[in-house]
Amino acid sequence: MWNYVLVSVVVLLASLIYHCYFNRPLSIIDHPDTHYDYIIVGAGTAGCVVASRLSEISNKTVLLVEAGGYFGWVASVPLLAPMLQGTEVDWAYASEPQKFSSRGFGNHIQKVPRGKGLGGSGQMNYLVHSFGRPEDYTGWPKGWSHADLLPYFKKVSDIMNVMSSPEEEYLIEAFLMADESFKLNNVTLQKGMFTTKKGSRWTSYHAYLQNAWNRRNLHILTNTLVAKILFKENATVDGIKVIYKDGSVGKIHARKEVILCGGAINTPQLLLLSGIGPAEELEKFQIRVLSDLPEVGKNFFDHLLLPVFVNLEARVSITLVKLQTVPELLNYFVFGRGWYATNAVMGIGRMNNSGIMLFGVASTEERILKSLSNYKTEPYRSLYPTYNNNSREGFLYMSYCLQPKSRGSITLRSVNIRHHPKIDPAYLKHEDDVLCTHEAINFAIQTLDTKKFREYGAKVHHPDLEECRHLPQDYRDVEYAECVIRVGGLSGYHLCGSSRMGVDDRAVVDEELRVRGVNGLRVMDASVIPSPISGNPNSVVIAMAERLSDLIIDQGSN
């Protein structure tokens, strides 16, 4: 066995050396041309799709510009997603101090990790696959209804190699059996779905960009920051201003279009710095107003998840002690199987507008995860009772409101592109989000009232938070639940909406994702999503990027 392991490691290292030094993709360049037909800003989830699809047009040149470089091998291991936060491949954003939530976090600030490098946040997210519910798309512009997107959903499901958690796992079996205790039509319990291939992370970087990056008409410029969108006198896009790795500044011109794929934070920041946004905000920073669009950076939303810990007596969950065993490590690094090959999100549940995710990992490493999340010590230890016991059995129900009504904003901090913008998700600003999350917690607790979960000794843990001790320690009490939610609710990292798509005059982009008031500029990333997806939005973004690519290709051929 050990000889086999040694040979496997040697082959892996040889492969890595070969790919790094002798097999550099043709598309990766150091010095760009002066002009391209299409320039794509940001090689994240959407950017990888658009670059791949547009470079299928052999007589058009495409440039993809990315602020970061490559992600390391840790990114390929699905279960190790949190380990990338706070590293050089993370933009490492942080929210503004929250008024209505995050009381258990240092200075009421939430960490906001975003991927910086080829693949973007898709390279460090939890890989959860979801298209939400058909009713999520009600009110979206023509061409973007659930029925319109359905062919793209089917295509994405195939390309992204969607997998499900294995049914033989004890917790999944118990979770799915709970469906029998709900007699309502609006309740759905299903296995967790995620995107992996041969035990490794599978994202739009792997499925799209790597398939295209030896095309001669596609250039990929890494470690290059786009500082501004440039326009001609008639408000038609001219190109981009870039800052190279060595600090030098350059300009690259676009013959046809620039497509912003920077994400829900970077895209509105870049629009604002380019003179597109609320006139009063731009004038405060002495930025010349090119297009007065009041909603740039507005309509910003996210899911806020409350971790509800469930104690178990049976040895059926994932603990750090189990993950650190030699058989488990060998199972993954030799055979590409086991828990490291999954995201540990075993089950997904929905009831009305309340959602739950069954996260099967019981143990948490306090030193690392407390720092990554910015939790203060007392709330962290109250919410995660395994903080000092790596063998304690249990799991987490991440409980949240699928359709939050709270809306925040992205605004400028300065005119320097290197200065992070002000990020205010305004979590729980709308009281309905608290009530909706409370319903999600009760939904989670109800699933435990089954024979299987009782056999496993499942019992909800009620955190002993200092701020909530004056209330009955019971999640069924709405005041106690609200207190815990406002103290311990954690960002779902599902940032959307800050460059809203719509047909009204206030929308930032129209139904073809063209930025209003200018010519030749489009946006394609989570910022254009006008209202929340009842689940994780990553796969929806890929489907939308596919549809936009078809629109551009069709228009280019006419």
Coordinates of C-alpha atoms in Angstrom, one line a residue:
M1 CA 0.0 0.0 0.0
W2 CA 2.7 2.5 1.0
N3 CA 4.6 1.8 -2.3
Y4 CA 1.4 2.6 -4.2
V5 CA 1.0 5.8 -2.2
L6 CA 4.7 6.8 -2.9
V7 CA 4.3 6.2 -6.6
S8 CA 1.1 8.2 -6.7
V9 CA 2.7 11.1 -4.9
V10 CA 5.7 11.1 -7.3
V11 CA 3.4 10.9 -10.4
L12 CA 1.3 13.8 -9.0
L13 CA 4.4 16.0 -8.4
A14 CA 5.8 15.2 -11.8
S15 CA 2.5 16.1 -13.4
L16 CA 2.3 19.4 -11.5
I17 CA 5.9 20.3 -12.5
Y18 CA 5.1 19.4 -16.2
H19 CA 1.9 21.5 -16.2
C20 CA 3.5 24.5 -14.5
Y21 CA 6.7 24.7 -16.5
F22 CA 6.3 22.8 -19.8
N23 CA 2.6 23.0 -20.6
R24 CA 1.7 26.7 -20.2
P25 CA -1.6 27.4 -22.1
L26 CA -1.2 29.4 -25.3
S27 CA -3.8 31.9 -24.1
I28 CA -1.9 33.0 -21.0
I29 CA 0.1 36.1 -22.0
D30 CA 2.4 38.6 -20.4
H31 CA 1.9 41.5 -22.9
P32 CA -1.5 42.2 -24.5
D33 CA -2.3 43.5 -27.9
T34 CA -3.5 47.1 -28.3
H35 CA -6.9 46.1 -29.5
Y36 CA -9.4 43.3 -29.1
D37 CA -12.9 42.8 -30.3
Y38 CA -14.2 41.8 -26.8
I39 CA -12.7 42.5 -23.5
I40 CA -13.9 40.6 -20.4
V41 CA -13.1 42.0 -17.0
G42 CA -12.9 39.3 -14.3
A43 CA -12.2 35.6 -14.7
G44 CA -14.7 34.5 -12.1
T45 CA -17.7 32.2 -12.5
A46 CA -19.3 34.2 -15.3
G47 CA -16.1 35.5 -16.9
C48 CA -14.8 32.0 -17.6
V49 CA -18.0 31.1 -19.3
V50 CA -18.2 34.2 -21.5
A51 CA -14.5 34.0 -22.5
S52 CA -14.9 30.4 -23.5
R53 CA -18.1 31.0 -25.5
L54 CA -17.1 34.2 -27.3
S55 CA -13.7 32.7 -28.3
E56 CA -15.7 30.1 -30.2
I57 CA -16.1 32.8 -32.9
S58 CA -12.8 32.1 -34.6
N59 CA -12.6 35.5 -36.4
K60 CA -13.1 37.6 -33.2
T61 CA -10.4 38.3 -30.7
V62 CA -11.1 38.0 -26.9
L63 CA -9.2 39.3 -24.0
L64 CA -9.9 38.1 -20.4
V65 CA -8.3 40.2 -17.7
E66 CA -8.0 38.9 -14.1
A67 CA -6.6 40.6 -11.0
G68 CA -5.2 37.4 -9.6
G69 CA -3.4 34.4 -10.8
Y70 CA -3.8 30.6 -10.3
F71 CA -5.3 28.9 -7.3
G72 CA -3.2 26.3 -5.5
W73 CA -3.9 22.6 -5.0
V74 CA -5.9 23.2 -1.8
A75 CA -8.6 24.7 -4.0
S76 CA -9.1 21.4 -5.7
V77 CA -10.1 19.6 -2.4
P78 CA -13.8 20.3 -1.9
L79 CA -13.9 20.0 1.9
L80 CA -11.0 22.5 2.3
A81 CA -12.9 25.5 0.9
P82 CA -12.5 27.6 4.2
M83 CA -8.7 27.2 4.2
L84 CA -8.5 29.6 1.2
Q85 CA -10.1 32.5 3.1
G86 CA -7.7 35.2 4.1
T87 CA -5.0 34.0 1.7
E88 CA -3.6 35.8 -1.4
V89 CA -6.4 34.3 -3.5
D90 CA -9.0 36.1 -1.4
W91 CA -10.0 39.7 -1.9
A92 CA -10.6 39.5 1.8
Y93 CA -13.4 42.1 1.9
A94 CA -15.2 43.0 5.1
S95 CA -18.6 44.5 5.7
E96 CA -19.3 47.9 7.3
P97 CA -20.4 47.5 11.0
Q98 CA -23.9 46.1 10.9
K99 CA -26.7 47.9 12.8
F100 CA -29.3 45.1 12.9
S101 CA -27.2 42.0 13.0
S102 CA -23.7 40.5 13.6
R103 CA -23.6 41.5 17.3
G104 CA -21.4 38.4 18.0
F105 CA -18.8 39.6 15.6
G106 CA -15.8 41.9 16.2
N107 CA -17.1 45.4 15.7
H108 CA -20.3 43.9 14.2
I109 CA -18.3 43.3 11.0
Q110 CA -18.7 40.2 8.8
K111 CA -15.8 38.9 6.7
V112 CA -16.7 38.8 3.0
P113 CA -14.4 36.3 1.2
R114 CA -14.3 36.6 -2.6
G115 CA -12.1 34.6 -5.0
K116 CA -9.2 36.5 -6.6
G117 CA -7.7 34.5 -9.5
L118 CA -8.7 32.3 -12.4
G119 CA -12.1 30.9 -11.5
G120 CA -12.9 33.6 -8.9
S121 CA -15.2 32.7 -6.0
G122 CA -16.1 29.4 -7.7
Q123 CA -12.6 28.3 -6.7
M124 CA -13.3 28.8 -3.0
N125 CA -17.1 28.4 -2.5
Y126 CA -18.9 25.3 -1.1
L127 CA -19.9 24.0 -4.6
V128 CA -23.6 23.8 -3.7
H129 CA -25.6 23.4 -6.9
S130 CA -29.1 25.0 -7.1
F131 CA -31.3 26.7 -9.6
G132 CA -33.7 27.9 -6.9
R133 CA -37.5 27.7 -7.5
P134 CA -39.4 28.6 -10.7
E135 CA -41.2 31.4 -8.8
D136 CA -37.9 33.1 -8.0
Y137 CA -37.8 34.3 -11.6
T138 CA -41.2 35.9 -11.6
G139 CA -40.8 39.6 -12.5
W140 CA -37.5 39.1 -14.2
P141 CA -37.3 40.7 -17.7
K142 CA -38.3 39.0 -20.8
G143 CA -35.9 36.3 -21.8
W144 CA -34.9 35.5 -18.2
S145 CA -37.9 33.7 -16.9
H146 CA -37.5 30.2 -15.5
A147 CA -39.0 28.8 -18.7
D148 CA -36.5 30.8 -20.8
L149 CA -33.5 29.7 -18.8
L150 CA -34.6 26.0 -18.5
P151 CA -32.6 24.9 -21.6
Y152 CA -29.5 26.6 -20.1
F153 CA -30.2 24.9 -16.7
K154 CA -30.1 21.5 -18.4
K155 CA -26.9 22.4 -20.3
V156 CA -25.2 23.6 -17.1
S157 CA -26.3 20.5 -15.2
D158 CA -24.5 18.3 -17.7
I159 CA -21.3 20.5 -18.2
M160 CA -20.9 21.1 -14.4
N161 CA -21.0 17.4 -13.5
V162 CA -23.6 17.8 -10.8
M163 CA -23.3 15.1 -8.1
S164 CA -25.4 14.2 -5.0
S165 CA -24.5 13.1 -1.6
P166 CA -24.4 9.3 -1.2
E167 CA -27.7 7.9 0.1
E168 CA -26.0 5.3 2.3
E169 CA -24.8 8.0 4.7
Y170 CA -26.7 7.8 7.9
L171 CA -27.5 11.5 8.3
I172 CA -28.8 11.8 4.7
E173 CA -31.0 8.7 5.2
A174 CA -32.5 10.2 8.4
F175 CA -33.0 13.6 6.8
L176 CA -34.9 12.3 3.8
M177 CA -37.1 10.1 6.0
A178 CA -38.2 13.3 7.8
D179 CA -40.2 14.1 4.6
E180 CA -42.8 11.6 5.8
S181 CA -43.6 13.8 8.9
F182 CA -44.5 16.8 6.7
K183 CA -47.9 16.6 5.0
L184 CA -47.6 20.0 3.3
N185 CA -47.1 20.5 -0.4
N186 CA -44.7 23.4 0.1
V187 CA -42.1 21.3 1.9
T188 CA -39.1 19.8 0.0
L189 CA -36.3 17.7 1.4
Q190 CA -33.6 16.5 -0.9
K191 CA -30.0 15.3 -1.0
G192 CA -27.3 18.0 -1.3
M193 CA -26.1 18.6 -4.8
F194 CA -22.6 19.8 -5.7
T195 CA -20.2 20.0 -8.6
T196 CA -17.1 17.8 -8.5
K197 CA -15.3 15.5 -10.9
K198 CA -13.1 12.6 -9.8
G199 CA -13.1 13.8 -6.3
S200 CA -11.9 17.3 -7.2
R201 CA -13.6 20.7 -7.3
W202 CA -15.3 21.3 -10.7
T203 CA -16.1 24.9 -11.6
S204 CA -16.6 27.1 -14.7
Y205 CA -12.8 27.5 -14.7
H206 CA -12.4 23.7 -15.3
A207 CA -15.5 23.2 -17.4
Y208 CA -15.2 26.2 -19.6
L209 CA -11.9 28.2 -19.5
Q210 CA -9.5 25.3 -19.5
N211 CA -11.3 23.9 -22.6
A212 CA -10.7 27.2 -24.4
W213 CA -7.3 28.4 -23.2
N214 CA -5.3 27.1 -26.1
R215 CA -7.3 29.0 -28.7
R216 CA -5.2 31.6 -30.5
N217 CA -7.9 34.2 -30.6
L218 CA -8.2 34.1 -26.7
H219 CA -5.7 36.0 -24.6
I220 CA -5.8 35.7 -20.8
L221 CA -4.0 38.4 -18.8
T222 CA -3.5 37.6 -15.1
N223 CA -2.3 39.6 -12.1
T224 CA -3.7 42.7 -13.8
L225 CA -6.1 45.1 -12.2
V226 CA -8.7 47.0 -14.3
A227 CA -8.8 50.5 -12.9
K228 CA -11.4 52.1 -15.1
I229 CA -13.6 51.7 -18.2
L230 CA -12.7 54.1 -20.9
F231 CA -15.2 55.9 -23.1
K232 CA -15.1 58.0 -26.3
E233 CA -16.8 61.4 -26.4
N234 CA -20.1 59.9 -27.5
A235 CA -20.3 57.6 -24.4
T236 CA -19.3 54.6 -26.5
V237 CA -16.9 52.2 -24.8
D238 CA -13.2 52.6 -25.9
G239 CA -11.5 50.1 -23.7
I240 CA -10.0 49.7 -20.2
K241 CA -7.3 51.2 -18.1
V242 CA -5.1 48.6 -16.4
I243 CA -2.5 48.4 -13.7
Y244 CA 0.0 45.6 -14.3
K245 CA 1.7 43.5 -11.7
D246 CA 4.8 45.8 -11.8
G247 CA 2.7 48.9 -11.1
S248 CA 2.9 50.2 -14.6
V249 CA -0.3 51.6 -16.2
G250 CA -1.7 50.8 -19.7
K251 CA -4.7 51.1 -22.0
I252 CA -6.3 48.3 -24.0
H253 CA -8.9 49.1 -26.6
A254 CA -12.1 47.2 -27.4
R255 CA -13.5 47.3 -31.0
K256 CA -16.9 45.9 -30.1
E257 CA -17.7 45.5 -26.4
V258 CA -16.4 45.4 -22.8
I259 CA -18.2 42.8 -20.6
L260 CA -17.9 43.3 -16.8
C261 CA -17.8 40.0 -14.9
G262 CA -16.2 41.3 -11.7
G263 CA -18.9 40.2 -9.2
A264 CA -21.4 41.9 -6.9
I265 CA -18.7 44.0 -5.2
N266 CA -16.0 44.8 -7.9
T267 CA -18.5 45.5 -10.7
P268 CA -20.4 48.4 -9.0
Q269 CA -17.1 49.8 -7.7
L270 CA -15.7 49.8 -11.3
L271 CA -18.9 51.4 -12.7
L272 CA -18.8 54.1 -10.1
L273 CA -15.1 54.9 -10.7
S274 CA -15.8 55.1 -14.5
G275 CA -18.5 57.7 -14.0
I276 CA -21.6 55.5 -14.0
G277 CA -23.8 55.7 -11.0
P278 CA -25.7 58.1 -8.7
A279 CA -24.7 61.6 -9.7
E280 CA -24.6 62.9 -6.1
E281 CA -22.2 60.1 -5.0
L282 CA -19.9 60.6 -8.0
E283 CA -19.8 64.4 -7.5
K284 CA -18.7 63.8 -3.9
F285 CA -15.6 62.2 -5.2
Q286 CA -15.2 64.7 -8.1
I287 CA -15.8 61.9 -10.7
R288 CA -17.2 63.2 -14.0
V289 CA -20.8 61.8 -14.4
L290 CA -21.1 59.8 -17.6
S291 CA -24.4 58.2 -16.9
D292 CA -26.6 59.1 -13.9
L293 CA -27.8 55.7 -12.7
P294 CA -29.1 55.9 -9.2
E295 CA -29.2 52.2 -8.5
V296 CA -25.6 51.3 -9.2
G297 CA -24.5 49.7 -6.0
K298 CA -28.0 49.5 -4.6
N299 CA -30.4 46.6 -4.3
F300 CA -27.5 44.6 -2.7
F301 CA -28.6 41.4 -0.9
D302 CA -27.3 38.2 0.6
H303 CA -28.5 35.2 2.6
L304 CA -27.8 35.4 6.4
L305 CA -27.4 31.8 7.8
L306 CA -27.9 30.9 11.4
P307 CA -25.9 27.8 12.4
V308 CA -28.1 25.6 14.6
F309 CA -26.0 22.8 16.2
V310 CA -27.6 19.4 16.7
N311 CA -26.0 17.0 19.3
L312 CA -25.8 13.3 18.4
E313 CA -25.0 10.3 20.5
A314 CA -24.5 7.9 17.6
R315 CA -21.2 8.0 15.6
V316 CA -22.7 9.1 12.3
S317 CA -21.3 12.6 11.6
I318 CA -18.0 13.9 10.3
T319 CA -15.5 14.9 13.0
L320 CA -12.0 16.3 12.8
V321 CA -10.7 13.2 14.5
K322 CA -12.2 11.0 11.7
L323 CA -11.0 13.3 9.0
Q324 CA -7.4 13.1 10.3
T325 CA -7.3 9.3 10.2
V326 CA -4.9 7.6 7.8
P327 CA -7.6 5.6 6.0
E328 CA -9.7 8.7 5.3
L329 CA -6.6 10.6 4.0
L330 CA -5.6 7.7 1.8
N331 CA -9.1 7.2 0.6
Y332 CA -9.1 10.7 -0.8
F333 CA -5.5 11.3 -1.9
V334 CA -5.1 7.9 -3.5
F335 CA -8.6 7.0 -4.7
G336 CA -10.4 10.5 -4.8
R337 CA -13.2 9.3 -2.6
G338 CA -14.4 9.9 1.0
W339 CA -15.5 13.0 2.8
Y340 CA -12.7 15.2 1.4
A341 CA -14.3 14.7 -2.0
T342 CA -17.5 16.3 -0.9
N343 CA -18.6 19.6 0.5
A344 CA -20.3 18.0 3.5
V345 CA -23.6 19.7 2.6
M346 CA -25.7 16.5 2.8
G347 CA -29.2 17.7 2.6
I348 CA -31.3 20.7 1.5
G349 CA -34.7 21.6 2.8
R350 CA -37.3 24.3 1.8
M351 CA -40.6 25.2 3.4
N352 CA -42.3 28.3 2.0
N353 CA -39.6 30.9 2.0
S354 CA -37.5 29.2 4.7
G355 CA -34.5 27.1 3.9
I356 CA -32.1 24.7 5.7
M357 CA -28.8 23.0 4.8
L358 CA -27.6 20.0 6.7
F359 CA -23.9 20.5 7.1
G360 CA -22.5 17.2 8.3
V361 CA -19.3 18.3 10.0
A362 CA -19.5 18.3 13.8
S363 CA -16.1 19.6 14.8
T364 CA -14.8 23.1 14.2
E365 CA -11.2 24.3 14.6
E366 CA -11.6 27.3 16.8
R367 CA -8.2 28.9 16.1
I368 CA -8.8 29.0 12.4
L369 CA -12.6 29.3 11.9
K370 CA -13.2 31.9 14.6
S371 CA -10.6 34.1 12.9
L372 CA -11.9 33.5 9.4
S373 CA -15.5 34.4 10.4
N374 CA -14.6 37.3 12.8
Y375 CA -16.7 35.8 15.6
K376 CA -16.0 37.0 19.1
T377 CA -14.9 34.1 21.4
E378 CA -18.0 33.9 23.6
P379 CA -20.6 33.8 20.8
Y380 CA -18.4 31.4 18.8
R381 CA -18.1 28.9 21.6
S382 CA -21.8 29.2 22.5
L383 CA -22.9 28.5 18.9
Y384 CA -20.3 25.8 18.2
P385 CA -20.1 23.6 21.3
T386 CA -17.5 21.3 19.7
Y387 CA -14.9 24.1 19.8
N388 CA -12.8 22.2 22.3
N389 CA -13.8 18.6 21.4
N390 CA -12.7 17.3 18.0
S391 CA -14.5 13.9 18.5
R392 CA -17.9 15.2 19.6
E393 CA -20.7 14.0 17.3
G394 CA -23.2 16.4 15.8
F395 CA -24.0 18.5 12.8
L396 CA -25.2 21.9 11.8
Y397 CA -28.4 23.1 10.3
M398 CA -27.7 26.3 8.4
S399 CA -31.1 28.0 8.7
Y400 CA -32.0 31.0 6.6
C401 CA -34.6 33.1 4.8
L402 CA -34.7 32.1 1.1
Q403 CA -36.2 35.4 0.0
P404 CA -34.7 38.1 2.2
K405 CA -36.3 41.6 2.0
S406 CA -33.4 43.6 3.4
R407 CA -31.4 45.5 0.8
G408 CA -27.9 47.0 1.3
S409 CA -25.4 48.9 -0.8
I410 CA -21.9 49.0 -2.3
T411 CA -20.5 52.6 -2.2
L412 CA -17.1 54.1 -2.8
R413 CA -14.6 54.6 -0.1
S414 CA -12.2 56.6 -2.3
V415 CA -11.3 57.1 -6.0
N416 CA -8.4 54.5 -5.6
I417 CA -9.3 51.2 -7.2
R418 CA -7.1 49.4 -4.6
H419 CA -9.2 50.7 -1.7
H420 CA -12.0 48.3 -0.9
P421 CA -15.5 49.9 -1.3
K422 CA -18.0 50.2 1.6
I423 CA -20.0 46.9 1.7
D424 CA -23.2 47.1 3.6
P425 CA -25.5 44.1 3.3
A426 CA -27.9 45.6 5.8
Y427 CA -28.7 42.1 7.2
L428 CA -32.0 41.9 9.0
K429 CA -32.9 45.5 8.4
H430 CA -36.4 44.3 7.4
E431 CA -38.2 42.6 10.3
D432 CA -39.7 40.0 8.0
D433 CA -36.3 38.4 7.5
V434 CA -36.1 37.6 11.3
L435 CA -39.5 36.0 11.3
C436 CA -38.7 34.0 8.1
T437 CA -35.4 32.8 9.7
H438 CA -37.3 31.8 12.8
E439 CA -39.6 29.7 10.7
A440 CA -36.5 28.1 9.1
I441 CA -35.2 27.2 12.6
N442 CA -38.5 25.6 13.6
F443 CA -38.5 23.7 10.3
A444 CA -35.0 22.4 11.1
I445 CA -36.1 21.3 14.5
Q446 CA -39.2 19.6 13.1
T447 CA -37.1 17.3 10.9
L448 CA -35.5 15.8 14.0
D449 CA -38.9 14.4 15.2
T450 CA -38.4 11.1 13.4
K451 CA -37.5 7.6 14.4
K452 CA -34.0 7.6 12.8
F453 CA -33.0 11.0 14.3
R454 CA -34.3 9.8 17.7
E455 CA -32.2 6.6 17.3
Y456 CA -29.2 8.8 16.8
G457 CA -29.9 10.8 19.9
A458 CA -30.4 14.1 17.9
K459 CA -31.0 17.0 20.2
V460 CA -30.9 20.7 19.4
H461 CA -28.3 22.8 21.1
H462 CA -29.5 26.2 22.5
P463 CA -26.6 28.6 22.7
D464 CA -26.0 30.2 26.1
L465 CA -25.4 33.7 24.7
E466 CA -24.8 36.4 27.3
E467 CA -27.0 38.8 25.3
C468 CA -29.9 36.4 25.3
R469 CA -29.8 34.9 28.9
H470 CA -32.8 37.0 30.0
L471 CA -35.0 35.0 27.6
P472 CA -36.3 31.4 27.7
Q473 CA -33.5 29.3 26.2
D474 CA -35.8 27.8 23.6
Y475 CA -35.7 28.4 19.8
R476 CA -39.5 28.1 19.8
D477 CA -39.6 31.4 21.7
V478 CA -39.5 34.1 19.0
E479 CA -37.7 36.7 21.1
Y480 CA -34.9 34.2 22.0
A481 CA -34.6 33.1 18.4
E482 CA -34.4 36.7 17.2
C483 CA -31.7 37.5 19.8
V484 CA -29.6 34.5 18.6
I485 CA -30.2 35.4 14.9
R486 CA -29.1 39.0 15.5
V487 CA -26.0 37.8 17.4
G488 CA -24.8 34.8 15.5
G489 CA -26.2 35.0 11.9
L490 CA -23.4 34.4 9.4
S491 CA -23.1 35.6 5.8
G492 CA -24.1 33.0 3.2
Y493 CA -21.6 34.5 0.7
H494 CA -24.4 34.7 -1.8
L495 CA -23.8 38.4 -2.8
C496 CA -26.1 39.6 -5.6
G497 CA -28.2 42.5 -7.0
S498 CA -25.9 45.5 -7.0
S499 CA -26.2 46.2 -10.7
R500 CA -29.8 45.2 -11.1
M501 CA -31.3 44.0 -14.4
G502 CA -34.7 45.4 -15.4
V503 CA -36.9 47.1 -17.9
D504 CA -37.6 50.2 -15.8
D505 CA -35.7 53.4 -16.0
R506 CA -33.9 52.9 -12.7
A507 CA -32.4 49.5 -13.6
V508 CA -28.6 49.5 -14.1
V509 CA -28.7 47.1 -17.1
D510 CA -31.5 46.3 -19.6
E511 CA -32.8 42.8 -20.6
E512 CA -29.7 42.3 -22.7
L513 CA -27.5 43.2 -19.8
R514 CA -26.4 46.5 -21.5
V515 CA -25.5 49.3 -19.1
R516 CA -27.9 52.2 -19.5
G517 CA -26.8 55.5 -20.8
V518 CA -23.6 54.2 -22.6
N519 CA -22.8 52.0 -25.6
G520 CA -20.7 48.8 -25.8
L521 CA -20.7 48.0 -22.1
R522 CA -22.5 45.0 -20.5
V523 CA -22.5 43.3 -17.1
M524 CA -22.7 39.6 -16.5
D525 CA -22.2 38.4 -12.9
A526 CA -24.3 38.0 -9.8
S527 CA -24.7 41.8 -9.5
V528 CA -27.4 41.8 -12.3
I529 CA -29.6 39.3 -10.5
P530 CA -32.7 41.4 -9.6
S531 CA -34.1 39.3 -6.7
P532 CA -32.9 36.5 -4.5
I533 CA -32.5 32.9 -5.7
S534 CA -33.9 30.4 -3.2
G535 CA -30.6 28.6 -2.8
N536 CA -27.0 29.1 -3.9
P537 CA -26.8 31.3 -7.0
N538 CA -23.5 30.0 -8.6
S539 CA -25.1 27.6 -11.1
V540 CA -27.7 30.3 -12.0
V541 CA -24.9 32.7 -12.9
I542 CA -23.3 30.1 -15.2
A543 CA -26.7 29.5 -17.0
M544 CA -27.1 33.3 -17.3
A545 CA -23.6 33.7 -18.7
E546 CA -24.4 31.0 -21.3
R547 CA -27.5 32.9 -22.4
L548 CA -25.7 36.2 -22.6
S549 CA -23.0 34.6 -24.7
D550 CA -25.7 33.3 -27.1
L551 CA -27.1 36.8 -27.3
I552 CA -23.8 38.4 -28.2
I553 CA -22.8 35.7 -30.7
D554 CA -26.2 36.0 -32.4
Q555 CA -26.0 39.8 -32.6
G556 CA -22.4 39.6 -33.8
S557 CA -23.4 37.3 -36.7
N558 CA -26.2 39.6 -37.9

